Short mmCIF file of C-alpha atoms in Angstrom, two decimals:
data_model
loop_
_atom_site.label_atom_id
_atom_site.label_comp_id
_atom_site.label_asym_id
_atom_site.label_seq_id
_atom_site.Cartn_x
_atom_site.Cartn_y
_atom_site.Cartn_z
CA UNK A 22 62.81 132.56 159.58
CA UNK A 23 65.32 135.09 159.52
CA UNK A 24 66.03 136.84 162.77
CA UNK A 25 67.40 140.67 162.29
CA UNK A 26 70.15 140.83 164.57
CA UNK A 27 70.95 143.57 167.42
CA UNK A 28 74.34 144.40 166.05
CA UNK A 29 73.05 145.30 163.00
CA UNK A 30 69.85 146.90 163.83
CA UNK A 31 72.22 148.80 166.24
CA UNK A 32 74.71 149.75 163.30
CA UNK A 33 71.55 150.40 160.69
CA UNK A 34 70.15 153.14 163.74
CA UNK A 35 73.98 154.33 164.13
CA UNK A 36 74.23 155.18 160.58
CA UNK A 37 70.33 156.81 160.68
CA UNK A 38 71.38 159.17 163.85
CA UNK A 39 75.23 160.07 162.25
CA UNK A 40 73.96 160.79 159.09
CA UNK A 41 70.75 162.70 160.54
CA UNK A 42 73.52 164.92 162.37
CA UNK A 43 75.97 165.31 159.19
CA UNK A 44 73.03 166.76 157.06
CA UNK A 45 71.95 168.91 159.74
CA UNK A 46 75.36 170.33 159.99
CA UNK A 47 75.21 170.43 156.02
CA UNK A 48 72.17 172.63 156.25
CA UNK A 49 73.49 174.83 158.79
CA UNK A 50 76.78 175.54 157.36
CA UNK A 51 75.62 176.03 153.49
CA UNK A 52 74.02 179.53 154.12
CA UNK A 53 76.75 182.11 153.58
CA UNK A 54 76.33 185.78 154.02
CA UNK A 55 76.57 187.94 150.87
CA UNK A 56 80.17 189.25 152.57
CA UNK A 57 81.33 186.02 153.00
CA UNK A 58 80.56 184.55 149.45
CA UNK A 59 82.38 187.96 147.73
CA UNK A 60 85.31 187.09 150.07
CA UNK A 61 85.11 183.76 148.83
CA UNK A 62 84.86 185.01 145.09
CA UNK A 63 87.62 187.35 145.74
CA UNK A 64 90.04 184.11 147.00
CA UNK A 65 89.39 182.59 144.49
CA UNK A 66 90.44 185.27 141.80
CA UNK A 67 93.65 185.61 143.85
CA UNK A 68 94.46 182.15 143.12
CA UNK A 69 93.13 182.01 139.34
CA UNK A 70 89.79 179.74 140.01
CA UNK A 71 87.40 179.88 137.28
CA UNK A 72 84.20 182.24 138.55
CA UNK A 73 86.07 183.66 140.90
CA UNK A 74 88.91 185.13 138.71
CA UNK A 75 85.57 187.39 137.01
CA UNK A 76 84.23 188.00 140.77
CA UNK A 77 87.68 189.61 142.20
CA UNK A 78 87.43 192.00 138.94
CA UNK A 79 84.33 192.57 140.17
CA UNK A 80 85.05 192.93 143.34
CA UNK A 81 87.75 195.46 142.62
CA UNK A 82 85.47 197.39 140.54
CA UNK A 83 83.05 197.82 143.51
CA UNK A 84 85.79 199.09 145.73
CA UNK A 85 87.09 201.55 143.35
CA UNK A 86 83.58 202.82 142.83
CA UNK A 87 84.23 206.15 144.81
CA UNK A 88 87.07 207.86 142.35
CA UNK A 89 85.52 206.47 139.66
CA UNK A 90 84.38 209.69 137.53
CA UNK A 91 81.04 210.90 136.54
CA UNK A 92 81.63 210.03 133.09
CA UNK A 93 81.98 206.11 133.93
CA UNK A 94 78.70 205.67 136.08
CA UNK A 95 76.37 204.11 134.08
CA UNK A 96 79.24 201.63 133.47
CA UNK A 97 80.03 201.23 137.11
CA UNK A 98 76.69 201.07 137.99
CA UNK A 99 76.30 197.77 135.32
CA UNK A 100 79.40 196.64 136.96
CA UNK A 101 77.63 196.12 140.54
CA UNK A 102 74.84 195.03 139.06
CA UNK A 103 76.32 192.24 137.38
CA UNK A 104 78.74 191.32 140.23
CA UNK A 105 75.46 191.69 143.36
CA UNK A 106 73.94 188.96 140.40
CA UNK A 107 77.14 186.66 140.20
CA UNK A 108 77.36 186.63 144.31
CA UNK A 109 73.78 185.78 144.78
CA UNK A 110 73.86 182.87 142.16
CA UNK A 111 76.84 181.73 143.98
CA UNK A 112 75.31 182.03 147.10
CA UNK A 113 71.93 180.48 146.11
CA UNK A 114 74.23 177.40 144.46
CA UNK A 115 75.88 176.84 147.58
CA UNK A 116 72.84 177.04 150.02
CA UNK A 117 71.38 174.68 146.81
CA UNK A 118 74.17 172.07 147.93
CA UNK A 119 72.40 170.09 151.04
CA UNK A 120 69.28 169.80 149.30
CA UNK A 121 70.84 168.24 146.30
CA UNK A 122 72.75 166.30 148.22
CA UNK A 123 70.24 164.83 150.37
CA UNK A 124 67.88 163.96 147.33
CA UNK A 125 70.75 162.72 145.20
CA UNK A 126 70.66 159.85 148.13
CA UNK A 127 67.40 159.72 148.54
CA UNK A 128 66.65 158.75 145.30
CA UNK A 129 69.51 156.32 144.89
CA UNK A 130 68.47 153.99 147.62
CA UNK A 131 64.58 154.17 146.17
CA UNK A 132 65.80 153.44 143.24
CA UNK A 133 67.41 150.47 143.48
CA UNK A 134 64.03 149.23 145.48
CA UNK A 135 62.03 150.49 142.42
CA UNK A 136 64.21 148.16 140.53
CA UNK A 137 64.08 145.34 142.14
CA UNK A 138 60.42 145.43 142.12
CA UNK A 139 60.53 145.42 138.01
CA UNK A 140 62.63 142.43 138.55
CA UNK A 141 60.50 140.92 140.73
CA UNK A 142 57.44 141.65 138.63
CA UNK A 143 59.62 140.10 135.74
CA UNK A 144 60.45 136.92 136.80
CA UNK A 145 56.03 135.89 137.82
CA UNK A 146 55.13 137.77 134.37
CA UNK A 147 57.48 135.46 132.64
CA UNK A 148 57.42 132.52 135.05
CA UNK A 149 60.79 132.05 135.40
CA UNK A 150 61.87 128.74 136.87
CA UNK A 151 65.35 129.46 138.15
CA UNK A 152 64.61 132.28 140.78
CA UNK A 153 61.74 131.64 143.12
CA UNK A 154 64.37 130.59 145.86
CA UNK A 155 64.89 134.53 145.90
CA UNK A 156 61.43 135.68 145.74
CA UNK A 157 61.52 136.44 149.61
CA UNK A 158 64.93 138.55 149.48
CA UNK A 159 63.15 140.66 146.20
CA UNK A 160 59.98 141.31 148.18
CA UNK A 161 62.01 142.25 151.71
CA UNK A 162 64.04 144.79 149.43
CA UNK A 163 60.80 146.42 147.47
CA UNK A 164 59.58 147.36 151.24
CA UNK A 165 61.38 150.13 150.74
CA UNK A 166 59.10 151.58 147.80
CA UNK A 167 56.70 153.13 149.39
CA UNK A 168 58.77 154.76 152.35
CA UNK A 169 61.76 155.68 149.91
CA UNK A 170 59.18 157.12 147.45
CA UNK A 171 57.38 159.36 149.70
CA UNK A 172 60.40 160.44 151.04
CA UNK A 173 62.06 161.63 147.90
CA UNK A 174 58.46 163.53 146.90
CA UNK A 175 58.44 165.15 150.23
CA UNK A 176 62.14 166.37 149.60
CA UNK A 177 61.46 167.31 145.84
CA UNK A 178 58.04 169.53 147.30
CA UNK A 179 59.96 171.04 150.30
CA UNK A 180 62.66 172.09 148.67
CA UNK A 181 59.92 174.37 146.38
CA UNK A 182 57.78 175.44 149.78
CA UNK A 183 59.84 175.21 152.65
CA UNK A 184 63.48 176.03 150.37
CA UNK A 185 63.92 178.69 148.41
CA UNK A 186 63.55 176.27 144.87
CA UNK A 187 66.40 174.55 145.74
CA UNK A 188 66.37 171.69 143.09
CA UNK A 189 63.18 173.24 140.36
CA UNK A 190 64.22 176.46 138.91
CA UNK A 191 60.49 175.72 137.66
CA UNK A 192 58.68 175.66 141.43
CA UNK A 193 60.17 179.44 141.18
CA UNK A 194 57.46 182.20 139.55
CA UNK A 195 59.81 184.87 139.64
CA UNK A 196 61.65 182.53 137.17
CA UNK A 197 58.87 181.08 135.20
CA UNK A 198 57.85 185.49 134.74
CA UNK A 199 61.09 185.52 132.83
CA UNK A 200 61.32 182.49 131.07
CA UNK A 201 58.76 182.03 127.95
CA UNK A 202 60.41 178.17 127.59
CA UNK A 203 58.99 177.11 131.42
CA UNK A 204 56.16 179.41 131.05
CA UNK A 205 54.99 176.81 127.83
CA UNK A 206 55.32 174.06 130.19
CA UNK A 207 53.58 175.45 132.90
CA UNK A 208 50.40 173.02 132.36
CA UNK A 209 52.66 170.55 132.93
CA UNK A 210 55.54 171.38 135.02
CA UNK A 211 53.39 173.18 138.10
CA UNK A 212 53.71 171.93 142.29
CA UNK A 213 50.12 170.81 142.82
CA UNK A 214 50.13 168.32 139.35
CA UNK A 215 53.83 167.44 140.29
CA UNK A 216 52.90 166.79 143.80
CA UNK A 217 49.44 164.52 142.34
CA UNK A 218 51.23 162.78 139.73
CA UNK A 219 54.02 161.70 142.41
CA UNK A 220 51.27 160.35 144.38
CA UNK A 221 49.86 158.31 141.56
CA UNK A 222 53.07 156.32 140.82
CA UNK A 223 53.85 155.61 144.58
CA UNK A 224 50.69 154.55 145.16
CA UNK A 225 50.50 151.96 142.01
CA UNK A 226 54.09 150.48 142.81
CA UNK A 227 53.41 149.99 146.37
CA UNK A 228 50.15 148.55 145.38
CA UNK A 229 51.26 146.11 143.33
CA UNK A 230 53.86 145.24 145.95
CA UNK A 231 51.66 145.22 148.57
CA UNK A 232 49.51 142.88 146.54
CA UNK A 233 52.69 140.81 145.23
CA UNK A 234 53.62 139.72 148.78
CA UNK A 235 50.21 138.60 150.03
CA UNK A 236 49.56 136.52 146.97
CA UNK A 237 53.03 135.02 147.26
CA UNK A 238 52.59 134.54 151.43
CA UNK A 239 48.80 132.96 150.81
CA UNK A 240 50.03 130.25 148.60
CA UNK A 241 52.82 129.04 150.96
CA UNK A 242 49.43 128.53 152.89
CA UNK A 243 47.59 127.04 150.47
CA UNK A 244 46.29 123.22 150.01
CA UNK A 245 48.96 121.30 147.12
CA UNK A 246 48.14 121.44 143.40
CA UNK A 247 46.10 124.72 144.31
CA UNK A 248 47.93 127.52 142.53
CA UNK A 249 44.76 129.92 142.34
CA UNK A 250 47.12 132.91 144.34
CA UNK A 251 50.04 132.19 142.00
CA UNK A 252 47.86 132.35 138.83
CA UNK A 253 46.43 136.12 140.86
CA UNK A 254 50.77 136.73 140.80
CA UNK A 255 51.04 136.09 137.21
CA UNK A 256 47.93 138.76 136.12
CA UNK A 257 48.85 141.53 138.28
CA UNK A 258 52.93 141.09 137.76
CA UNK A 259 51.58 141.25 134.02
CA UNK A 260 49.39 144.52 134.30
CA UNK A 261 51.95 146.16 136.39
CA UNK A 262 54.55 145.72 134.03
CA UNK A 263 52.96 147.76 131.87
CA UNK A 264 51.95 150.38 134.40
CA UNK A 265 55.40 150.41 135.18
CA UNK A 266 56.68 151.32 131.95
CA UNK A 267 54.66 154.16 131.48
CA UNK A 268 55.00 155.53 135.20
CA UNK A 269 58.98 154.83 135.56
CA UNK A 270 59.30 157.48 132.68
CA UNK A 271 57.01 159.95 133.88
CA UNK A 272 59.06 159.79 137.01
CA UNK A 273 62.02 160.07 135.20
CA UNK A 274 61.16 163.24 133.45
CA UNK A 275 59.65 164.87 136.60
CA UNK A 276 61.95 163.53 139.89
CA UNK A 277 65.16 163.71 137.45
CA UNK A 278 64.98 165.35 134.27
CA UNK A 279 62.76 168.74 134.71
CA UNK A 280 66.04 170.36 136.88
CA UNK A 281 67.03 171.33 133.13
CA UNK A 282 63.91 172.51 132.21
CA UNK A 283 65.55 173.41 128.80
CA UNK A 284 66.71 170.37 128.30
CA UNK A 285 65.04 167.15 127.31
CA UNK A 286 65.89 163.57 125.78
CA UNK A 287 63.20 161.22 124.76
CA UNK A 288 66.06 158.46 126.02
CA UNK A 289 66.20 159.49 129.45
CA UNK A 290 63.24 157.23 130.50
CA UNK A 291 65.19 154.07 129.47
CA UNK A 292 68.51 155.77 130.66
CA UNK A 293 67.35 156.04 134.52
CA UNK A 294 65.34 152.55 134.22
CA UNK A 295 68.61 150.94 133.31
CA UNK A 296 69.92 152.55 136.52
CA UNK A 297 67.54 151.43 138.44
CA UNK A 298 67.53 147.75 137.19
CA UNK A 299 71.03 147.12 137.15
CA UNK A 300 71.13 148.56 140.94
CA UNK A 301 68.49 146.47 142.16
CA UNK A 302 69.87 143.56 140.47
CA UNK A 303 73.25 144.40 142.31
CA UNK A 304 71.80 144.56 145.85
CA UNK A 305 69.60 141.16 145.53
CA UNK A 306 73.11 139.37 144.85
CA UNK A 307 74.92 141.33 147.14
CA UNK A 308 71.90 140.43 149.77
CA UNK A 309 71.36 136.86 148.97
CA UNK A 310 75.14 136.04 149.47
CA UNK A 311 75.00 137.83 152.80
CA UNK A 312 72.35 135.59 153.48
CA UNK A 313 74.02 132.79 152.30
CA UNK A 314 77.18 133.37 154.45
CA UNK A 315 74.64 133.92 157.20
CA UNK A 316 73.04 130.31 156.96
CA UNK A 317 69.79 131.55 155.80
CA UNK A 318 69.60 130.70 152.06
CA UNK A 319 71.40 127.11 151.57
CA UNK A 320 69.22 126.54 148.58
CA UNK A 321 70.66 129.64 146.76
CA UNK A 322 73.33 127.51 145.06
CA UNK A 323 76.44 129.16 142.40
CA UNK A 324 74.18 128.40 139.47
CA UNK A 325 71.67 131.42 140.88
CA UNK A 326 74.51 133.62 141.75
CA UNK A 327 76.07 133.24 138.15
CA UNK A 328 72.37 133.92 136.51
CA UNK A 329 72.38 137.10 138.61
CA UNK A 330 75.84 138.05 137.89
CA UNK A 331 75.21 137.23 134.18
CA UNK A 332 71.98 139.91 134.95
CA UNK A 333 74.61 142.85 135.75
CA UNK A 334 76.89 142.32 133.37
CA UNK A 335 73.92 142.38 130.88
CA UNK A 336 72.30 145.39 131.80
CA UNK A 337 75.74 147.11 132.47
CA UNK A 338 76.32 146.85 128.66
CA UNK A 339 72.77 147.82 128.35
CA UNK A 340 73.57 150.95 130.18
CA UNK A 341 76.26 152.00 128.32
CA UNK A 342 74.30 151.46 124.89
CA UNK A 343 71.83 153.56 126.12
CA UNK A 344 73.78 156.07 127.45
CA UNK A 345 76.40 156.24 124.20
CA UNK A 346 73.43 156.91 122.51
CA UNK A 347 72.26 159.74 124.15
CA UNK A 348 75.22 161.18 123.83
CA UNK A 349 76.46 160.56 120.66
CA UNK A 350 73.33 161.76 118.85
CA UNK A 351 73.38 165.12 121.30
CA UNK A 352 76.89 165.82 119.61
CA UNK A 353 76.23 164.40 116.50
CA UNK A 354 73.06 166.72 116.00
CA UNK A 355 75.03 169.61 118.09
CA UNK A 356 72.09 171.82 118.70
CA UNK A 357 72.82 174.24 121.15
CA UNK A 358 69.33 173.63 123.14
CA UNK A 359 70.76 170.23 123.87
CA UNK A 360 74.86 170.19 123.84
CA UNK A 361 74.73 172.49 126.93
CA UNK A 362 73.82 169.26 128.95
CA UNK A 363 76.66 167.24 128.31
CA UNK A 364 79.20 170.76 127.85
CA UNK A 365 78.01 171.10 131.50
CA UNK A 366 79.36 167.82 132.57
CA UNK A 367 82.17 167.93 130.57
CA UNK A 368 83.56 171.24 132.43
CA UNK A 369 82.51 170.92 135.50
CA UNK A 370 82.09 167.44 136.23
CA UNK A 371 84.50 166.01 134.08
CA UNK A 372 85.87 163.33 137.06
CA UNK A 373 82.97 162.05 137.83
CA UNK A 374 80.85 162.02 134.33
CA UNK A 375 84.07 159.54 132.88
CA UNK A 376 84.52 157.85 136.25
CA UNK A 377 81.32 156.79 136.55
CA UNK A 378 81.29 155.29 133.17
CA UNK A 379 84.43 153.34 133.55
CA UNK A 380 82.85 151.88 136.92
CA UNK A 381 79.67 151.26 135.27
CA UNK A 382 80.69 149.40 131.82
CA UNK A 383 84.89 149.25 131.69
CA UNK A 384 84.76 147.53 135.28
CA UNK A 385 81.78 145.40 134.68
CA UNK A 386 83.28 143.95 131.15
CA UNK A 387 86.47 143.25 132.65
CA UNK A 388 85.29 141.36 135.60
CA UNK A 389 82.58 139.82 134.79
CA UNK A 390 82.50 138.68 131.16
CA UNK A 391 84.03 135.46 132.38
CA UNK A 392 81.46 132.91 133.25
CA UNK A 393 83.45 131.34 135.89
CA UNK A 394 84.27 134.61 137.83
CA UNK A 395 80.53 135.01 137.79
CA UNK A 396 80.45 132.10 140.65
CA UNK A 397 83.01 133.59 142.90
CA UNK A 398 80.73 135.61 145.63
CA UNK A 399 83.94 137.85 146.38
CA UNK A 400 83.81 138.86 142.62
CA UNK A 401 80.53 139.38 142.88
CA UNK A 402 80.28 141.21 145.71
CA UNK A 403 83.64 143.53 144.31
CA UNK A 404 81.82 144.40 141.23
CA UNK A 405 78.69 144.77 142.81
CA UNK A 406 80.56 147.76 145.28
CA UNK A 407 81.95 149.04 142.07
CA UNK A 408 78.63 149.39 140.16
CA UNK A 409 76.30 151.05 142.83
CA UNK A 410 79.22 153.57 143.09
CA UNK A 411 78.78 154.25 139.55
CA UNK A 412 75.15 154.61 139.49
CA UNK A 413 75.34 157.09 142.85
CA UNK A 414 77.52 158.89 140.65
CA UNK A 415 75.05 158.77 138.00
CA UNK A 416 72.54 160.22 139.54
CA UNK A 417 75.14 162.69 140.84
CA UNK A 418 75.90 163.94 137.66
CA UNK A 419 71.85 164.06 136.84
CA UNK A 420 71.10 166.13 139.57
CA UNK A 421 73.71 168.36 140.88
CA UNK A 422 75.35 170.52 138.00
CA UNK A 423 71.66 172.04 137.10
CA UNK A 424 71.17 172.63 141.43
CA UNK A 425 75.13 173.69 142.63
CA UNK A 426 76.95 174.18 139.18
CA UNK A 427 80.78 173.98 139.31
CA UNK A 428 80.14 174.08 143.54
CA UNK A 429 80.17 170.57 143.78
CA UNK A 430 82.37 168.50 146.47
CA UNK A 431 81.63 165.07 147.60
CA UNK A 432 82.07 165.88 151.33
CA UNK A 433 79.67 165.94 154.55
CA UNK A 434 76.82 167.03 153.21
CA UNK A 435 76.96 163.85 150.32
CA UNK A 436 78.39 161.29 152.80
CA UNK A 437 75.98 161.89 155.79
CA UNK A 438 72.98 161.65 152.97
CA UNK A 439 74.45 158.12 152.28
CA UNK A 440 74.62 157.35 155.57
CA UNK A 441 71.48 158.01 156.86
CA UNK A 442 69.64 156.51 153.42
CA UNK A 443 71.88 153.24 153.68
CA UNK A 444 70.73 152.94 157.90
CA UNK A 445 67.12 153.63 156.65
CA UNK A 446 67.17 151.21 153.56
CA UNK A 447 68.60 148.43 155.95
CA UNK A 448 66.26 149.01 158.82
CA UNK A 449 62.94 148.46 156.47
CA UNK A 450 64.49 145.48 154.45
CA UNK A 451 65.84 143.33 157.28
CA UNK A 452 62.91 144.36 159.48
CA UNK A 453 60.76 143.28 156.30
CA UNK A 454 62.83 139.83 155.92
CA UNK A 455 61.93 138.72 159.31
CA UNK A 456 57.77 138.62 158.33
CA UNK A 457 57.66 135.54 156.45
CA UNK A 458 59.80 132.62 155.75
CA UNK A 459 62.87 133.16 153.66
CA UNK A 460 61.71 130.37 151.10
CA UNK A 461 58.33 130.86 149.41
CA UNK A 462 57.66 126.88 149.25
CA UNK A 463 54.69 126.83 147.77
CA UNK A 464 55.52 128.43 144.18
CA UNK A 465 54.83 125.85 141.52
CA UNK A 466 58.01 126.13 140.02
CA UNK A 467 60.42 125.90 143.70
CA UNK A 468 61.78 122.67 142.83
CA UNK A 469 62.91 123.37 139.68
CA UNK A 470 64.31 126.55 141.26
CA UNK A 471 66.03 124.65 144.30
CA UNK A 472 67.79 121.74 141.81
CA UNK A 473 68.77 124.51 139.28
CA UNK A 474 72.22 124.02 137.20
CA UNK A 475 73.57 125.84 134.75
#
């Protein structure tokens, strides 16, 4: 049995209560006064920065206002207009910052449990013989499902009810009034069918998982030669799948995808799942040779580690397919509708929209094409590092340049949400791992799993 530690429990609350206090602080300081924004604006001009070069002409318009002549009024009454506009955007995109921030983590860290319970789900519908030694570290990570779920609906709802639409330009109906686009998907895109359909996929995931683990814990119970529970595995890992498939795209399109309203691909289903699987994948190697190092898994040999390895490289290629192809038939087609998405990125975001696909295909190839390389855990582990970085910055770049714009900065506000989502995520897997045995022994297929070569 594997015993969760005090030092680490004490290190996964530490991060909880530090990162707790840095988004607290995030949320305090993002509110800036109309004043303090034009100031800001005005700074900004002064030293040629890109917005606020057209505020401090603004700005200087406003002040001159009072020997402007009667002539010019209805011009320098366009002028405030325009620049009150500017200043509130700005100031609506910075208080728009914590928010973002906090989901941007809080969807990461579910996501890469959502992931590991498609792999998980994979492996019974397929009845894979080399990975049932890991069954136990899959099913302590996809604990995390339901909690991690819930909490990213509860952020995406608040930040409609309790926020001032801080993420959904859609949750706002002075916005929808204006917009005939938003008002055609307003069957669709609306708080109360949002808030029901969210409910629908966390409740079938953690279901299944829920499910998944008794079946898997009641036939290390039961009598030899009697694999009724694992045959019950096989069926619902089967049906799932195909739940899955249709939910993970719905989620897609309404956790991720409707903060462009405007903007749509029929890819971006696949695009997020290939995230979320290569993520998942990551974090069961990078847990099972913790594990390992620990004492805990000695029948997790290099052969498992390579097939797992062999699983990221895979997907990371996979990845990048899918997301070359979203973009290259965006620019290829170059309809305005849908170039503004990647234009976006490409101005504002330029760093990390390239960085984060050099970490998530250039690093991958290079370090772990080679099938020996695969069997080194520090490899492993190093490319592992490298990829979830990527995919945070994925989801970075999904979320924040339709919620902050070109007011993005990966500072407090972004580290403390990592922080307290990476205390949370460890508290409910290694308090998960410590329920059942970390070998399932009575799958049909463990000894093949426990002698397996490649």
């Amino acid at each position: 049995m594997y015993t969760f530690s005090n030092r680490l429990k004490t290190f996964s609350i530490a991060l909880i209560i530090i990162g707790a206090i840095g988004v607290v602080y995030g949320f305090m300081t993002s509110h800036k006064s109309f004043e303090d924004v034009e100031t800001m604006l005005a700074a900004e001009a002064a030293h040629g920065g890109g917005h606020g070069e057209e505020a401090g002409h603004e700005v200087a318009t406003t002040h001159d206002m009072t020997t402007e002549t009667a002539a010019h009024g209805d011009a320098s009454e366009s002028h405030v207009d325009e620049h009150k506009k500017h200043v509130e955007h700005v100031q609506h995109q910075m208080a728009n910052r914590p928010w973002s921030a906090l989901y941007v983590a809080a969807f990461f860290f579910f996501m890469i449990a959502l992931g590991v319970l498609a792999f998980y789900a994979i492996q019974f519908a397929s009845q894979a013989g080399w990975s049932p030694v890991l069954y136990r570290v899959m099913e302590g990570l996809t604990a995390y499902v339901l909690p991690g779920g819930l909490i990213v609906l509860a952020i995406a709802v608040a930040s409609g009810t309790i926020g001032h639409y801080n993420l959904f330009i859609w949750m706002d109906p002075e916005v929808v009034a204006q917009d005939k686009l938003i008002q055609g998907k307003e069957s669709y895109l609306n708080l109360p069918w949002f808030f029901i359909r969210g409910l629908i996929f966390i409740a079938g995931w953690s279901l299944y998982r829920h499910f998944a683990r008794k079946f898997s814990i009641a036939q290390d119970q039961a009598e030899p030669g009697d694999n009724r529970n694992f045959k019950k595995s096989f069926r619902i890992a089967a049906a799932f799948l195909v739940f899955y498939i249709y939910t993970e795209s719905i989620m897609s399109w309404d956790w991720i995808m409707s903060v462009d309203p405007h903007w749509f691909s029929t890819l971006f289903g696949w695009y997020v799942f290939a995230s979320m699987f290569v993520s998942g994948i990551t974090v069961i190697a990078l847990m099972s040779i913790y594990l390992k190092s620990r004492g805990y898994l000695p029948f997790v040999n290099d052969s498992h580690l390579h097939d797992l390895a062999k699983f990221m490289f895979g997907i990371s290629i996979f990845w990048t397919y899918l997301w070359f192809s979203q973009f290259m038939l965006i620019w290829y087609s170059n309809i305005p509708e849908e170039v503004t998405y990647f234009v976006t990125r490409f101005q504002d975001y330029q760093l990390p929209f390239l960085g984060m696909v050099a970490m998530n295909f250039i690093f991958p190839l290079l370090l772990l094409m080679n099938s020996d390389y695969k069997r080194i855990p520090w490899f492993v582990v190093m490319g592992g590092i490298v990829i979830l970085a990527g995919h945070y910055l994925d989801i970075f770049v999904m979320i924040m340049p339709a919620t902050v714009g070109d007011r993005w900065f990966i500072g407090i506000p972004e580290i403390s949400a990592i922080l307290l989502f990476a205390g949370l995520f460890m508290l409910v897997v290694f308090t998960s791992l410590t329920k059942a045995p970390l070998l399932a022994k009575g799958n049909p297929f463990m000894k093949e799993s426990e002698h397996f070569h490649y």
